[in-house]
Coordinates of C-alpha atoms in Angstrom, one line a residue:
Chain A
M10 CA -6.4 11.7 10.3
R11 CA -7.5 12.7 6.8
D12 CA -7.4 16.4 7.7
V13 CA -3.9 16.1 9.2
L14 CA -2.7 14.4 6.0
R15 CA -4.4 17.2 3.9
T16 CA -2.8 19.9 6.0
R17 CA 0.7 18.4 5.7
M18 CA 0.3 17.8 2.0
G19 CA -0.9 21.4 1.7
W20 CA 2.3 22.6 3.3
L21 CA 4.4 20.3 1.0
H22 CA 2.5 21.3 -2.1
A23 CA 2.8 25.0 -1.3
W24 CA 6.5 25.1 -0.6
V25 CA 7.7 22.5 -3.1
G26 CA 5.4 24.0 -5.6
F27 CA 6.6 27.5 -5.1
V28 CA 10.4 26.9 -4.9
G29 CA 10.3 24.3 -7.7
G30 CA 7.7 26.3 -9.6
L31 CA 10.1 29.2 -10.1
V32 CA 12.3 26.8 -12.1
L33 CA 9.5 24.8 -13.6
V34 CA 7.7 27.8 -15.1
V35 CA 11.0 28.5 -17.0
A36 CA 11.5 24.9 -18.0
F37 CA 7.9 24.4 -19.0
T38 CA 7.7 27.7 -21.0
G39 CA 11.1 26.9 -22.7
G40 CA 10.0 23.3 -23.4
T41 CA 6.7 24.5 -24.9
L42 CA 8.5 26.8 -27.3
A43 CA 11.1 24.1 -28.0
L44 CA 8.3 21.9 -29.4
F45 CA 8.5 24.2 -32.4
D46 CA 12.2 24.9 -32.2
T47 CA 12.9 24.0 -35.8
E48 CA 10.0 26.2 -37.0
I49 CA 11.2 29.1 -34.8
T50 CA 14.7 28.7 -36.2
R51 CA 13.3 28.9 -39.7
W52 CA 11.3 32.0 -38.8
M53 CA 14.5 33.5 -37.5
Q54 CA 16.2 32.9 -40.8
P55 CA 13.8 34.7 -43.2
E56 CA 16.3 34.4 -46.0
L57 CA 15.3 30.8 -46.3
A58 CA 11.8 31.8 -47.2
A59 CA 13.0 32.5 -50.7
L60 CA 14.0 28.8 -51.2
P61 CA 11.4 26.9 -53.1
A62 CA 10.5 23.5 -51.7
A63 CA 12.7 20.9 -53.4
A64 CA 13.9 17.4 -52.8
M65 CA 17.5 16.8 -51.9
T66 CA 19.7 15.7 -54.9
G67 CA 22.6 13.4 -54.9
Q68 CA 24.8 16.2 -56.2
A69 CA 23.8 18.3 -53.2
L70 CA 24.6 15.5 -50.7
D71 CA 28.0 14.9 -52.3
H72 CA 28.8 18.6 -52.3
A73 CA 27.8 18.9 -48.6
G74 CA 29.8 15.8 -47.7
A75 CA 32.9 17.3 -49.3
Q76 CA 32.4 20.5 -47.3
V77 CA 32.0 18.5 -44.1
W78 CA 35.2 16.5 -44.8
A79 CA 37.1 19.8 -45.5
L80 CA 35.9 21.2 -42.2
R81 CA 36.9 18.1 -40.4
E82 CA 40.4 18.2 -41.9
K83 CA 40.7 21.7 -40.3
G84 CA 39.9 20.1 -37.0
Q85 CA 36.2 21.1 -36.6
I86 CA 33.7 18.7 -35.2
V87 CA 30.7 18.9 -37.5
F88 CA 27.9 16.8 -38.8
L89 CA 25.4 17.0 -41.6
N90 CA 21.7 17.4 -40.9
L91 CA 19.5 16.1 -43.8
P92 CA 16.3 17.8 -45.1
S93 CA 13.0 16.8 -43.4
A94 CA 9.4 17.8 -43.7
R95 CA 9.9 20.4 -40.9
D96 CA 13.2 21.7 -42.2
P97 CA 13.7 21.2 -45.9
V98 CA 17.4 22.3 -46.1
L99 CA 20.8 20.7 -45.5
R100 CA 22.6 22.0 -42.5
I101 CA 26.3 21.6 -41.5
L102 CA 26.0 21.8 -37.7
H103 CA 28.4 22.0 -34.8
Y104 CA 27.6 22.4 -31.1
D105 CA 28.5 25.8 -29.7
G106 CA 27.9 24.8 -26.0
H107 CA 24.2 25.6 -26.1
A108 CA 22.9 24.9 -29.6
F109 CA 23.6 23.1 -32.9
V110 CA 24.4 25.9 -35.3
G111 CA 26.0 26.2 -38.7
P112 CA 25.6 27.1 -42.4
V113 CA 22.5 26.2 -44.4
L114 CA 22.9 24.5 -47.8
D115 CA 20.5 24.4 -50.7
P116 CA 19.1 20.9 -51.0
R117 CA 19.2 21.2 -54.8
D118 CA 22.9 21.7 -55.2
G119 CA 24.5 21.8 -51.8
V120 CA 25.7 25.5 -52.2
E121 CA 25.5 27.6 -49.1
V122 CA 22.5 29.8 -48.7
K123 CA 23.3 33.1 -47.1
S124 CA 21.2 33.3 -44.0
R125 CA 21.6 35.1 -40.6
A126 CA 23.4 33.3 -37.8
T127 CA 21.1 32.5 -34.9
E128 CA 20.6 30.0 -32.1
G129 CA 16.9 30.1 -33.1
G130 CA 14.5 27.9 -31.3
Q131 CA 17.3 25.9 -29.7
L132 CA 17.8 28.7 -27.2
F133 CA 14.5 27.6 -25.7
F134 CA 15.5 23.9 -25.9
D135 CA 18.6 24.7 -23.9
L136 CA 16.6 26.9 -21.5
H137 CA 14.2 24.0 -21.0
Q138 CA 16.8 21.3 -20.6
S139 CA 19.5 23.1 -18.5
L140 CA 18.3 26.8 -17.9
Y141 CA 21.2 27.7 -20.3
R142 CA 23.6 26.8 -17.5
G143 CA 25.3 23.8 -19.1
P144 CA 24.9 20.1 -18.7
V145 CA 26.0 19.8 -15.0
W146 CA 24.4 22.4 -12.8
G147 CA 21.7 23.5 -15.2
N148 CA 20.6 19.9 -15.8
L149 CA 20.7 19.1 -12.1
M150 CA 18.4 22.0 -11.3
T151 CA 15.8 21.1 -13.9
E152 CA 15.9 17.5 -12.9
A153 CA 15.5 18.3 -9.3
A154 CA 12.6 20.6 -10.2
G155 CA 11.1 17.8 -12.3
I156 CA 11.2 15.5 -9.3
G157 CA 9.7 18.4 -7.3
L158 CA 6.9 18.6 -9.8
I159 CA 6.1 14.9 -9.3
V160 CA 5.9 15.6 -5.5
A161 CA 3.7 18.6 -6.1
V162 CA 1.4 16.6 -8.4
I163 CA 1.0 13.8 -5.9
S164 CA 0.5 16.1 -2.9
G165 CA -2.0 18.2 -5.0
V166 CA -4.0 15.1 -5.9
I167 CA -4.2 14.1 -2.2
I168 CA -5.3 17.6 -1.1
H169 CA -8.1 17.8 -3.7
W170 CA -8.9 14.1 -3.8
R171 CA -12.5 14.5 -2.4
N172 CA -13.5 17.1 -5.0
L173 CA -11.3 16.1 -7.9
V174 CA -14.1 14.8 -10.1
P175 CA -17.1 16.9 -9.0
D176 CA -15.1 20.2 -9.3
L177 CA -13.3 19.2 -12.5
L178 CA -14.8 22.1 -14.5
L179 CA -15.6 24.5 -11.7
F180 CA -14.2 27.9 -12.6
R181 CA -15.7 31.1 -11.0
P182 CA -13.8 34.1 -12.5
F183 CA -16.3 36.4 -10.7
A184 CA -15.4 35.0 -7.2
A185 CA -12.9 36.6 -4.8
P186 CA -9.5 36.8 -6.4
G187 CA -8.0 34.0 -4.3
R188 CA -10.9 31.6 -5.1
A189 CA -10.8 32.5 -8.8
W190 CA -7.1 31.8 -9.0
L191 CA -7.5 28.6 -7.0
D192 CA -10.3 27.4 -9.4
A193 CA -8.1 28.1 -12.4
H194 CA -5.1 26.3 -10.8
I195 CA -7.2 23.3 -9.9
M196 CA -9.1 23.0 -13.1
A197 CA -6.0 23.3 -15.3
G198 CA -4.0 21.1 -13.0
V199 CA -6.6 18.2 -13.0
L200 CA -7.3 18.4 -16.7
L201 CA -3.6 18.4 -17.5
L202 CA -2.8 15.8 -14.9
P203 CA -1.9 13.1 -17.5
F204 CA 0.2 15.5 -19.5
V205 CA 2.1 17.1 -16.6
T206 CA 2.7 13.7 -14.9
M207 CA 3.9 12.2 -18.1
M208 CA 6.2 15.1 -18.9
A209 CA 7.6 15.2 -15.4
Y210 CA 8.2 11.5 -15.2
T211 CA 9.7 11.1 -18.7
G212 CA 11.9 14.2 -18.2
A213 CA 13.2 13.0 -14.9
V214 CA 13.8 9.4 -16.2
I215 CA 15.6 10.6 -19.3
H216 CA 18.2 12.5 -17.3
A217 CA 18.2 10.2 -14.3
P218 CA 21.8 9.1 -15.0
R219 CA 22.9 12.7 -14.5
L220 CA 21.2 13.0 -11.2
F221 CA 22.2 9.5 -10.1
P222 CA 25.6 8.9 -11.8
M223 CA 25.9 5.6 -10.0
I224 CA 23.2 4.0 -12.3
G225 CA 24.7 5.2 -15.6
A226 CA 27.8 6.5 -17.2
G227 CA 26.6 10.1 -16.8
H228 CA 28.7 12.9 -18.2
A229 CA 31.8 10.8 -18.8
A230 CA 30.0 8.7 -21.4
K231 CA 28.6 11.7 -23.2
A232 CA 32.0 13.4 -23.3
A233 CA 33.6 10.2 -24.5
S234 CA 31.1 9.7 -27.3
R235 CA 31.7 13.3 -28.5
A236 CA 35.4 13.0 -28.4
G237 CA 37.5 11.8 -31.3
G238 CA 36.1 14.1 -34.0
G239 CA 38.0 16.4 -36.2
E240 CA 40.9 14.1 -36.8
R241 CA 43.0 14.5 -39.9
R242 CA 43.3 11.7 -42.3
D243 CA 46.3 11.5 -44.5
G244 CA 45.7 11.7 -48.2
G245 CA 43.1 9.9 -50.3
A246 CA 39.7 10.9 -51.5
Y247 CA 36.4 10.2 -49.7
A248 CA 33.6 8.2 -51.2
P249 CA 30.7 10.3 -52.4
L250 CA 27.8 10.3 -50.0
A251 CA 24.9 9.9 -52.4
P252 CA 25.4 6.1 -53.1
I253 CA 26.0 5.5 -49.4
F254 CA 22.8 7.4 -48.6
A255 CA 20.9 5.1 -51.0
Q256 CA 22.3 2.0 -49.1
A257 CA 21.3 3.5 -45.8
E258 CA 17.8 4.1 -47.1
E259 CA 17.6 0.5 -48.1
I260 CA 18.4 -0.4 -44.5
F261 CA 16.1 2.0 -42.6
G262 CA 13.6 2.9 -45.3
R263 CA 13.0 5.8 -47.7
G264 CA 13.0 9.2 -46.0
R265 CA 14.0 7.8 -42.6
I266 CA 17.6 9.1 -42.4
G267 CA 18.0 12.1 -40.2
F268 CA 21.6 13.1 -40.0
V269 CA 25.1 11.9 -41.0
M270 CA 28.1 11.7 -38.5
F271 CA 31.6 11.6 -39.8
G272 CA 34.2 9.6 -37.8
S273 CA 37.8 8.7 -38.5
G274 CA 37.5 6.5 -41.6
T275 CA 33.7 6.0 -41.3
V276 CA 30.5 7.7 -42.2
S277 CA 27.4 6.9 -40.0
F278 CA 23.9 7.5 -41.3
Y279 CA 21.5 7.8 -38.4
R280 CA 17.8 7.1 -38.5
A281 CA 15.7 10.3 -38.0
D282 CA 14.2 10.9 -34.6
A283 CA 10.9 11.5 -36.5
A284 CA 11.0 8.0 -38.0
D285 CA 9.8 6.1 -35.0
F286 CA 8.1 6.5 -31.6
A287 CA 11.2 5.2 -29.8
M288 CA 14.1 7.6 -30.2
T289 CA 16.9 5.0 -30.4
R290 CA 19.4 6.6 -32.8
D291 CA 19.8 3.4 -34.9
H292 CA 22.6 3.9 -37.4
A293 CA 24.5 2.3 -40.3
D294 CA 28.2 2.7 -40.5
F295 CA 30.1 2.8 -43.8
S296 CA 33.7 3.0 -44.8
A297 CA 34.5 6.6 -45.7
V298 CA 36.9 5.5 -48.4
D299 CA 35.0 3.0 -50.5
G300 CA 31.5 3.4 -49.1
K301 CA 31.1 -0.3 -48.0
L302 CA 28.8 -1.2 -45.2
V303 CA 30.8 -1.7 -41.9
G304 CA 28.0 -2.4 -39.5
V305 CA 24.4 -1.6 -38.5
T306 CA 23.4 -0.7 -34.9
R307 CA 19.8 -1.3 -34.0
V308 CA 18.3 -1.1 -30.6
G309 CA 16.2 -4.1 -29.9
H310 CA 13.9 -4.6 -27.0
G311 CA 14.9 -4.0 -23.4
M312 CA 16.0 -1.1 -21.3
R313 CA 17.5 0.9 -24.2
R314 CA 14.3 0.6 -26.2
L315 CA 12.4 1.7 -23.1
D316 CA 14.7 4.7 -22.7
G317 CA 14.1 5.5 -26.4
A318 CA 10.3 5.3 -25.8
M319 CA 10.6 7.7 -22.9
R320 CA 12.6 10.1 -25.1
G321 CA 10.0 9.7 -27.8
L322 CA 7.2 10.5 -25.5
H323 CA 9.0 13.6 -24.1
F324 CA 10.5 15.1 -27.3
I325 CA 7.6 14.0 -29.6
R326 CA 9.8 14.4 -32.7
W327 CA 7.8 11.6 -34.3
G328 CA 4.5 13.3 -33.7
T329 CA 2.1 14.7 -36.3
P330 CA 1.5 18.5 -36.3
G331 CA -1.8 17.9 -34.6
L332 CA -0.2 16.1 -31.7
R333 CA 2.5 18.7 -31.5
W334 CA -0.1 21.4 -31.2
L335 CA -1.9 19.4 -28.4
Y336 CA 1.5 19.3 -26.6
F337 CA 1.9 23.0 -27.2
V338 CA -1.5 23.8 -25.7
G339 CA -0.8 21.5 -22.8
G340 CA 2.6 23.3 -22.2
V341 CA 1.1 26.8 -22.4
V342 CA -1.8 25.9 -20.0
G343 CA 0.7 24.0 -17.8
S344 CA 2.9 27.0 -17.5
M345 CA -0.1 29.2 -16.7
M346 CA -1.3 26.6 -14.1
M347 CA 2.1 26.8 -12.4
S348 CA 2.1 30.6 -12.5
A349 CA -1.3 30.6 -10.9
G350 CA 0.2 28.4 -8.2
L351 CA 2.9 30.9 -7.6
V352 CA 0.3 33.7 -7.4
L353 CA -1.8 31.7 -4.9
F354 CA 1.3 31.2 -2.7
L355 CA 2.0 34.9 -2.7
M356 CA -1.6 35.8 -2.0
K357 CA -1.6 33.5 1.0
H358 CA 1.7 34.8 2.4
R359 CA 0.9 38.5 1.6
R360 CA -2.2 38.1 3.9
G361 CA -0.1 36.4 6.6
Q362 CA 3.0 38.6 6.5
G363 CA 1.9 41.8 5.0
G364 CA 5.3 42.6 3.6
G365 CA 9.0 41.9 4.2
V366 CA 12.1 41.3 2.2
M367 CA 11.5 37.6 1.6
L368 CA 8.0 38.3 0.3
G369 CA 9.3 41.1 -1.9
L370 CA 12.0 38.7 -3.3
A371 CA 9.4 36.0 -3.9
E372 CA 7.1 38.4 -5.7
T373 CA 10.0 39.7 -7.8
L374 CA 11.0 36.2 -8.9
A375 CA 7.4 35.1 -9.5
L376 CA 6.8 38.2 -11.8
A377 CA 10.2 37.7 -13.6
V378 CA 9.5 34.1 -14.5
T379 CA 5.8 34.5 -15.2
L380 CA 5.8 37.6 -17.4
G381 CA 9.5 38.5 -17.7
L382 CA 10.3 35.3 -19.6
P383 CA 7.6 35.6 -22.3
L384 CA 8.6 39.3 -22.6
A385 CA 12.3 38.4 -23.2
A386 CA 11.3 35.6 -25.6
L387 CA 9.3 38.1 -27.7
G388 CA 12.2 40.5 -27.5
F389 CA 14.5 37.8 -28.8
L390 CA 12.3 37.5 -31.9
W391 CA 12.3 41.3 -32.3
G392 CA 16.1 41.4 -31.9
N393 CA 16.5 38.7 -34.6
R394 CA 14.7 40.9 -37.1
L395 CA 16.2 44.3 -36.1
L396 CA 19.8 43.3 -35.9
P397 CA 21.6 43.5 -39.3
A398 CA 21.7 40.1 -41.0
D399 CA 25.4 40.1 -41.6
L400 CA 26.5 41.5 -38.2
A401 CA 29.5 39.8 -36.7
H402 CA 28.7 37.6 -33.7
R403 CA 25.0 38.2 -34.2
A404 CA 23.9 34.9 -32.7
E405 CA 25.6 35.8 -29.4
L406 CA 24.1 39.3 -29.6
E407 CA 20.6 37.9 -30.1
T408 CA 21.1 35.7 -27.1
R409 CA 22.4 38.6 -25.0
I410 CA 19.3 40.6 -26.0
F411 CA 17.1 37.8 -24.6
F412 CA 19.0 37.6 -21.3
L413 CA 19.3 41.4 -20.9
L414 CA 15.6 41.9 -21.5
W415 CA 14.9 39.1 -18.9
L416 CA 17.4 40.8 -16.5
G417 CA 15.6 44.1 -17.1
A418 CA 12.3 42.5 -16.3
L419 CA 13.8 41.2 -13.1
V420 CA 15.1 44.6 -12.1
H421 CA 11.8 46.2 -13.0
A422 CA 9.9 43.6 -10.9
A423 CA 12.2 44.2 -8.0
L424 CA 11.7 48.0 -8.2
R425 CA 8.0 47.5 -8.2
C426 CA 7.7 44.7 -5.7
F427 CA 10.0 46.3 -3.1
R428 CA 8.2 49.6 -3.4
G429 CA 4.8 48.1 -2.8
A430 CA 3.5 48.5 -6.3
V431 CA 3.2 44.8 -7.2
R432 CA 0.1 45.3 -9.3
H433 CA 1.7 48.0 -11.3
G434 CA 4.6 45.7 -12.0
W435 CA 2.4 43.0 -13.3
R436 CA 0.4 45.4 -15.4
E437 CA 3.5 47.0 -17.0
Q438 CA 5.1 43.8 -17.9
A439 CA 1.8 42.5 -19.3
C440 CA 1.6 45.8 -21.4
G441 CA 5.2 45.0 -22.7
I442 CA 4.1 41.6 -23.8
A443 CA 1.0 43.0 -25.4
V444 CA 3.0 45.6 -27.4
L445 CA 5.8 43.2 -28.5
G446 CA 3.3 40.3 -29.3
C447 CA 0.7 42.3 -31.2
A448 CA 3.2 44.2 -33.3
L449 CA 5.4 41.1 -34.1
P450 CA 3.3 40.1 -37.2
F451 CA 3.8 43.6 -38.7
L452 CA 7.5 43.4 -38.0
D453 CA 7.6 40.0 -39.7
I454 CA 5.9 41.2 -42.8
V455 CA 8.0 44.4 -43.1
S456 CA 11.3 42.7 -42.4
R457 CA 10.6 39.7 -44.7
S458 CA 9.6 41.7 -47.8
G459 CA 11.6 40.6 -50.8
T460 CA 12.3 37.1 -49.5
G461 CA 9.2 35.4 -50.9
V462 CA 6.3 36.3 -48.5
R463 CA 4.1 33.7 -49.9
L464 CA 6.5 30.8 -49.7
H465 CA 6.2 28.7 -46.5
W466 CA 3.5 31.1 -45.3
D467 CA 2.1 28.6 -42.8
L468 CA 5.3 28.6 -40.8
Y469 CA 5.4 32.4 -40.5
L470 CA 1.6 32.5 -39.9
G471 CA 2.0 30.0 -37.0
V472 CA 4.7 32.0 -35.2
D473 CA 3.0 35.4 -35.9
A474 CA -0.4 34.1 -34.8
C475 CA 1.0 32.7 -31.5
A476 CA 2.8 36.0 -30.8
L477 CA -0.4 37.9 -31.6
G478 CA -2.4 35.5 -29.4
F479 CA -0.1 35.9 -26.4
G480 CA -0.1 39.7 -27.0
L481 CA -3.9 39.8 -26.9
L482 CA -4.0 37.5 -23.8
A483 CA -1.6 39.9 -22.0
L484 CA -3.7 42.9 -23.1
W485 CA -6.8 41.2 -21.7
G486 CA -5.0 40.3 -18.5
Q487 CA -3.8 43.8 -17.8
R488 CA -7.3 45.2 -18.5
M489 CA -8.7 42.7 -16.0
M490 CA -6.1 43.9 -13.4
V491 CA -7.2 47.5 -14.0
R492 CA -10.8 46.6 -13.6
A493 CA -10.1 44.5 -10.4
R494 CA -8.6 47.5 -8.6
Chain B
M10 CA -9.6 15.7 -38.6
I11 CA -9.4 12.8 -36.1
V12 CA -7.9 15.1 -33.5
L13 CA -10.8 17.6 -34.0
A14 CA -13.4 14.8 -33.8
S15 CA -11.9 13.5 -30.6
L16 CA -11.7 17.0 -29.2
V17 CA -15.4 17.6 -30.0
C18 CA -16.4 14.3 -28.3
W19 CA -14.4 15.0 -25.2
G20 CA -15.6 18.6 -25.0
L21 CA -19.2 17.6 -25.2
A22 CA -18.7 14.7 -22.7
L23 CA -17.1 17.0 -20.2
L24 CA -19.7 19.6 -20.8
G25 CA -22.2 16.9 -19.8
H26 CA -20.2 16.0 -16.8
G27 CA -20.0 19.7 -15.7
L28 CA -23.8 20.2 -16.2
L29 CA -24.4 17.2 -13.9
Q30 CA -22.6 18.8 -11.0
P31 CA -24.8 20.5 -8.4
K32 CA -22.4 23.5 -7.9
I33 CA -22.2 24.2 -11.6
R34 CA -26.0 23.8 -12.0
R35 CA -26.6 26.4 -9.3
L36 CA -24.1 28.8 -10.9
L37 CA -25.8 28.4 -14.2
H38 CA -29.3 28.5 -12.8
V39 CA -30.3 25.3 -14.6
G40 CA -33.0 22.9 -13.4
D41 CA -32.9 19.2 -12.9
G42 CA -34.0 18.2 -16.4
R43 CA -32.2 16.1 -19.1
R44 CA -29.9 14.3 -16.6
G45 CA -30.3 11.1 -18.4
M46 CA -29.1 12.6 -21.7
L47 CA -26.2 14.2 -19.9
R48 CA -25.2 10.9 -18.3
V49 CA -25.3 9.2 -21.7
M50 CA -23.1 12.0 -23.1
R51 CA -20.6 11.7 -20.2
L52 CA -20.3 7.9 -20.6
G53 CA -20.7 7.4 -24.3
L54 CA -18.8 10.2 -25.9
P55 CA -15.4 9.4 -24.4
L56 CA -15.8 5.9 -25.9
V57 CA -16.7 7.5 -29.3
A58 CA -13.5 9.6 -29.0
L59 CA -11.5 6.5 -28.2
A60 CA -13.0 4.7 -31.3
V61 CA -12.2 7.7 -33.5
S62 CA -8.6 8.1 -32.1
A63 CA -8.0 4.3 -32.5
R64 CA -8.0 4.8 -36.2
L65 CA -4.5 6.3 -35.7
D66 CA -1.4 4.2 -35.1
M67 CA -0.4 3.3 -31.6
P68 CA 0.8 5.1 -29.4
L69 CA -0.4 8.2 -31.3
A70 CA -4.0 7.1 -30.7
I71 CA -3.6 7.0 -26.9
L72 CA -1.8 10.3 -26.8
V73 CA -4.4 12.0 -29.0
W74 CA -7.2 10.5 -26.9
V75 CA -5.6 11.7 -23.6
G76 CA -4.5 15.0 -25.1
T77 CA -8.0 15.9 -26.4
F78 CA -9.4 15.1 -23.0
S79 CA -7.3 17.9 -21.5
V80 CA -7.9 20.4 -24.2
G81 CA -11.6 19.4 -24.5
G82 CA -12.0 19.9 -20.8
L83 CA -10.4 23.3 -20.9
L84 CA -12.8 24.3 -23.7
A85 CA -15.8 22.9 -21.8
G86 CA -14.7 24.6 -18.5
G87 CA -14.2 27.8 -20.4
A88 CA -17.6 27.6 -22.0
L89 CA -19.3 26.9 -18.6
A90 CA -17.5 29.8 -17.0
A91 CA -18.5 32.1 -19.8
V92 CA -22.1 31.1 -19.4
A93 CA -21.9 31.6 -15.7
V94 CA -20.5 35.1 -16.1
Y95 CA -23.2 35.9 -18.7
R96 CA -25.9 34.7 -16.4
R97 CA -24.6 36.9 -13.6
G98 CA -24.8 39.9 -16.0
G99 CA -21.1 40.2 -16.9
C100 CA -18.0 40.2 -14.8

């Protein structure tokens, strides 16, 4: 009975794991990078490195508020993002369909700081959330894959239940390739079981109303909440924002306001996502004309608070840098664990089938998501620094570079896999990651000269060190593939 | 600092757990000695990690404790694998 259950769970784990895994590797890798989306965006706007760290002044806030009102009078839907520890500048943002983008303002006087247009780290957030395919189909795919991950986790635990604890740390890199990959997959999977389960569960719950519109307002509610912006208001001056900001800080606490939304006749100060574990978007509404408090919306206990707690656990915007790095390591190893699962599936079926179109397609897709995606991500960073800063439509061009590189990796993988040179394909893409990753720190130093290399050095060091680390890992991986021939 | 301390505790605890497993002991060519100390490490150090993590606010404390279990386990597993490779005379 137990063996029958294990066999059936093995089949379920393999197929759900492989088909879902192709999407999950993309979602997990994107989500891992999106943990530092703000920092990546700042890395991709090196002009901001010249700005000294300074607190936001009332004059800057008033100036920014006037600019937002002027844009709204022109019919644009924009909001104001306030400085934070992670991003110490003011930003006037609008949603371009994939990311929140817009001009950067100096927190000292509210004057625009010339910086290159980029989607920055939010590209990875959108990739994680909806595979860059929009809120309907993209979201549905990632949510279905998230539920698939829960199925794969449960079936995986049932398969390995007997040896789960004794073999927790058993990794034999010198064993036969299949055994070594299986050891790595199981060890990473079991050690990351709490993290992967939590991320899969919270991710699925957060967007459950999209998957099951009958239990929530779904897309209609989101669309309705976004509507109504950009309306003209006849005549009259707007109240300065600085005194209203002071009132909002009295309500939510000093340094706990994240962004300001502008409605028709009202200004809403929202509590920062980093201010509390539960991401509830509490806000205080003020009259835009005289700055008087209109109302305060706080989420108390109950389902909405629980929803906020799920979001807080998943997005970790309240977390300390240490916790964010723990999530990052979990995300990187989780992506590798899923990639190892894809490789194991291919090894098993290569033995059984020996070749064929379906196997070639599976190998192509596995290679394109496992190594093609990191290659394209590094190429995205390279494109950011190599494209002229004042180029028209440069944000779209950067994004196109990312997707063209990924498409190139897919075509390369197909050429190699369908011609029976799978190992060459893996080695060549690993070499590409090694070159782009190891050389990125040099590109950063060269292309950032004259913009205050010493300022905010920790941010640049973090991105450069990660790129170098992934480059060295890829170099080691391709050397191991050469030695294993 | 608290994250690091919790990570070290979990790493050592899981190292102790690994060294108690017959398969890993055979791979590393280690004898049956010091089992008592390893059991104490395996049982005691996670509690020390919990006590250290509990100095943080909730739920940060729980997330750090669980997160350092994962990363500490990866480090311990990596260390055991590296020793096993070394004992076999390189890979």
